[in-house]
Amino acid sequence: YDHVTTSFEKTIDMFDVYDRVKRDEIVKISNESYRLEHDLRKKHIKRLSSGECTPEGGLLYLDMIGILERIGYHSRNISESMIDIDEIET
């Protein structure tokens, strides 16, 4: 959640003042979010296999982390698309 929130807030900030450094930060956060989602999924599968959680709760958990990662990825796409806008205007 923190990775996605940070990425989203930095993307919104880019609408006011385009900053390539912020774009690079957003890309880095997006990559970290992707790795984090992958790790969380692997850990969840281990918990599910050992019976520590229920399949119903597990589905909700997997949906939640998938959606959060997708929001982060959309933030990255928006920030990267700002490059094209910046180059067209100059």
XYZ file of N, CA and C in Angstrom:
270
model
N 0.828 -1.196 0.000
C 0.000 0.000 0.000
C 0.866 1.251 0.000
N 1.917 1.253 0.825
C 2.784 2.428 0.898
C 3.482 2.698 -0.431
N 3.945 1.643 -1.098
C 4.594 1.817 -2.406
C 3.618 2.444 -3.398
N 2.416 1.945 -3.427
C 1.417 2.426 -4.384
C 1.019 3.861 -4.063
N 0.808 4.168 -2.802
C 0.425 5.518 -2.407
C 1.512 6.515 -2.788
N 2.757 6.185 -2.516
C 3.866 7.069 -2.857
C 3.942 7.274 -4.365
N 3.838 6.207 -5.120
C 3.890 6.284 -6.574
C 2.748 7.146 -7.109
N 1.554 6.932 -6.606
C 0.387 7.680 -7.056
C 0.532 9.166 -6.740
N 0.961 9.499 -5.532
C 1.117 10.902 -5.139
C 2.177 11.597 -5.988
N 3.283 10.933 -6.259
C 4.325 11.520 -7.107
C 3.814 11.719 -8.533
N 2.989 10.812 -9.020
C 2.420 10.953 -10.357
C 1.502 12.165 -10.422
N 0.670 12.333 -9.420
C -0.226 13.497 -9.381
C 0.590 14.784 -9.333
N 1.669 14.802 -8.557
C 2.538 15.982 -8.478
C 3.123 16.336 -9.841
N 3.355 15.343 -10.679
C 3.960 15.589 -11.983
C 3.038 16.366 -12.914
N 1.746 16.385 -12.641
C 0.842 17.151 -13.484
C 1.076 18.650 -13.320
N 1.518 19.074 -12.140
C 1.785 20.492 -11.903
C 3.145 20.898 -12.464
N 4.166 20.132 -12.143
C 5.514 20.429 -12.605
C 6.152 19.117 -13.024
N 6.454 19.012 -14.326
C 7.054 17.772 -14.808
C 8.498 17.704 -14.346
N 8.874 16.586 -13.808
C 10.212 16.414 -13.254
C 10.697 15.017 -13.600
N 11.777 14.933 -14.377
C 12.306 13.628 -14.781
C 12.806 12.821 -13.581
N 13.276 13.503 -12.556
C 13.753 12.797 -11.359
C 12.585 12.087 -10.682
N 11.448 12.774 -10.583
C 10.259 12.133 -9.997
C 9.821 10.954 -10.839
N 9.890 11.108 -12.163
C 9.513 9.999 -13.038
C 10.387 8.786 -12.763
N 11.687 9.018 -12.615
C 12.601 7.915 -12.329
C 12.307 7.288 -10.967
N 11.922 8.122 -9.999
C 11.547 7.598 -8.678
C 10.303 6.723 -8.789
N 9.348 7.164 -9.594
C 8.110 6.405 -9.768
C 8.398 5.061 -10.422
N 9.271 5.052 -11.413
C 9.641 3.799 -12.077
C 10.305 2.865 -11.075
N 11.193 3.410 -10.244
C 11.871 2.591 -9.234
C 10.858 2.007 -8.247
N 9.931 2.831 -7.782
C 8.907 2.369 -6.843
C 8.042 1.300 -7.501
N 7.715 1.491 -8.774
C 6.906 0.509 -9.488
C 7.624 -0.831 -9.566
N 8.908 -0.800 -9.856
C 9.682 -2.044 -9.903
C 9.717 -2.725 -8.541
N 9.878 -1.925 -7.486
C 9.877 -2.481 -6.129
C 8.512 -3.076 -5.796
N 7.453 -2.396 -6.212
C 6.093 -2.891 -5.959
C 5.865 -4.222 -6.657
N 6.367 -4.345 -7.876
C 6.222 -5.596 -8.617
C 6.921 -6.734 -7.879
N 8.159 -6.490 -7.434
C 8.894 -7.521 -6.686
C 8.200 -7.840 -5.370
N 7.703 -6.812 -4.703
C 7.007 -7.004 -3.434
C 5.752 -7.851 -3.639
N 4.986 -7.563 -4.701
C 3.791 -8.359 -4.965
C 4.165 -9.816 -5.209
N 5.209 -10.039 -5.978
C 5.661 -11.405 -6.264
C 6.039 -12.128 -4.966
N 6.790 -11.457 -4.102
C 7.179 -12.054 -2.813
C 5.969 -12.336 -1.935
N 5.034 -11.395 -1.883
C 3.830 -11.585 -1.069
C 3.012 -12.778 -1.568
N 2.923 -12.938 -2.882
C 2.192 -14.081 -3.444
C 2.860 -15.401 -3.059
N 4.191 -15.454 -3.165
C 4.900 -16.681 -2.805
C 4.701 -17.016 -1.332
N 4.804 -16.016 -0.464
C 4.612 -16.249 0.970
C 3.181 -16.687 1.263
N 2.237 -16.097 0.534
C 0.844 -16.463 0.746
C 0.595 -17.920 0.349
N 1.168 -18.347 -0.754
C 0.992 -19.733 -1.195
C 1.537 -20.700 -0.148
N 2.654 -20.337 0.474
C 3.204 -21.173 1.546
C 2.243 -21.221 2.731
N 1.660 -20.064 3.106
C 0.698 -20.040 4.215
C -0.533 -20.867 3.878
N -0.990 -20.743 2.648
C -2.166 -21.498 2.212
C -1.882 -22.996 2.236
N -0.710 -23.382 1.781
C -0.331 -24.801 1.763
C -0.213 -25.382 3.157
N 0.232 -24.562 4.107
C 0.393 -25.058 5.474
C -0.887 -24.947 6.297
N -1.943 -24.382 5.701
C -3.218 -24.272 6.407
C -3.316 -23.098 7.354
N -2.391 -22.139 7.252
C -2.422 -20.965 8.138
C -3.541 -19.992 7.782
N -4.050 -20.078 6.563
C -5.140 -19.188 6.169
C -6.156 -19.966 5.335
N -7.316 -19.370 5.155
C -8.377 -20.035 4.413
C -8.306 -19.650 2.938
N -8.815 -20.504 2.066
C -8.835 -20.150 0.639
C -9.657 -18.889 0.359
N -10.750 -18.708 1.095
C -11.593 -17.534 0.875
C -10.833 -16.252 1.197
N -10.185 -16.225 2.355
C -9.385 -15.062 2.736
C -8.206 -14.867 1.804
N -7.674 -15.975 1.342
C -6.545 -15.923 0.424
C -6.898 -15.281 -0.901
N -8.084 -15.573 -1.415
C -8.515 -14.964 -2.668
C -8.634 -13.450 -2.536
N -9.197 -13.020 -1.430
C -9.332 -11.586 -1.177
C -7.952 -10.932 -1.079
N -7.056 -11.588 -0.377
C -5.690 -11.070 -0.211
C -4.986 -10.965 -1.556
N -5.058 -12.000 -2.373
C -4.412 -11.983 -3.682
C -5.013 -10.915 -4.588
N -6.325 -10.761 -4.554
C -6.965 -9.705 -5.332
C -6.467 -8.334 -4.894
N -6.390 -8.136 -3.595
C -5.974 -6.840 -3.058
C -4.554 -6.485 -3.488
N -3.607 -7.413 -3.327
C -2.233 -7.070 -3.699
C -2.098 -6.927 -5.215
N -2.875 -7.678 -5.977
C -2.855 -7.537 -7.432
C -3.374 -6.177 -7.882
N -4.454 -5.736 -7.264
C -5.040 -4.438 -7.604
C -4.104 -3.303 -7.206
N -3.512 -3.392 -6.029
C -2.570 -2.350 -5.600
C -1.376 -2.269 -6.547
N -0.865 -3.417 -6.968
C 0.273 -3.409 -7.889
C -0.142 -2.804 -9.226
N -1.352 -3.075 -9.661
C -1.851 -2.528 -10.916
C -1.976 -1.003 -10.846
N -2.436 -0.486 -9.707
C -2.526 0.967 -9.524
C -1.134 1.583 -9.627
N -0.166 0.942 -8.985
C 1.209 1.424 -9.072
C 1.730 1.403 -10.496
N 1.390 0.367 -11.237
C 1.846 0.265 -12.615
C 1.188 1.341 -13.482
N -0.088 1.628 -13.243
C -0.764 2.706 -13.977
C -0.115 4.051 -13.670
N 0.270 4.263 -12.416
C 0.969 5.498 -12.056
C 2.259 5.610 -12.850
N 2.964 4.502 -12.959
C 4.204 4.500 -13.742
C 3.917 4.844 -15.202
N 2.894 4.233 -15.780
C 2.558 4.515 -17.178
C 2.221 5.987 -17.390
N 1.482 6.566 -16.459
C 1.122 7.978 -16.569
C 2.375 8.844 -16.514
N 3.256 8.561 -15.567
C 4.463 9.380 -15.445
C 5.360 9.224 -16.660
N 5.463 8.017 -17.217
C 6.281 7.822 -18.406
C 5.658 8.491 -19.626
N 4.344 8.576 -19.684
C 3.703 9.234 -20.823
C 3.948 10.737 -20.795
N 4.268 11.272 -19.635
C 4.571 12.696 -19.523
C 5.822 13.044 -20.313
N 6.695 12.072 -20.569
C 7.894 12.313 -21.381
C 7.472 12.767 -22.766
N 6.525 12.067 -23.356
C 6.058 12.405 -24.704
C 5.469 13.795 -24.739
N 4.699 14.157 -23.737
C 4.100 15.480 -23.678
C 5.190 16.539 -23.585
N 6.183 16.295 -22.734
C 7.287 17.227 -22.542
C 8.055 17.431 -23.847
N 8.326 16.358 -24.589
C 9.090 16.460 -25.831
C 8.288 17.111 -26.945
N 6.979 16.932 -26.957
C 6.127 17.562 -27.975
C 6.083 19.074 -27.769
N 6.033 19.503 -26.517
C 5.930 20.920 -26.214
C 7.232 21.666 -26.463
N 8.384 21.000 -26.463
C 9.662 21.704 -26.650
C 10.100 21.736 -28.080
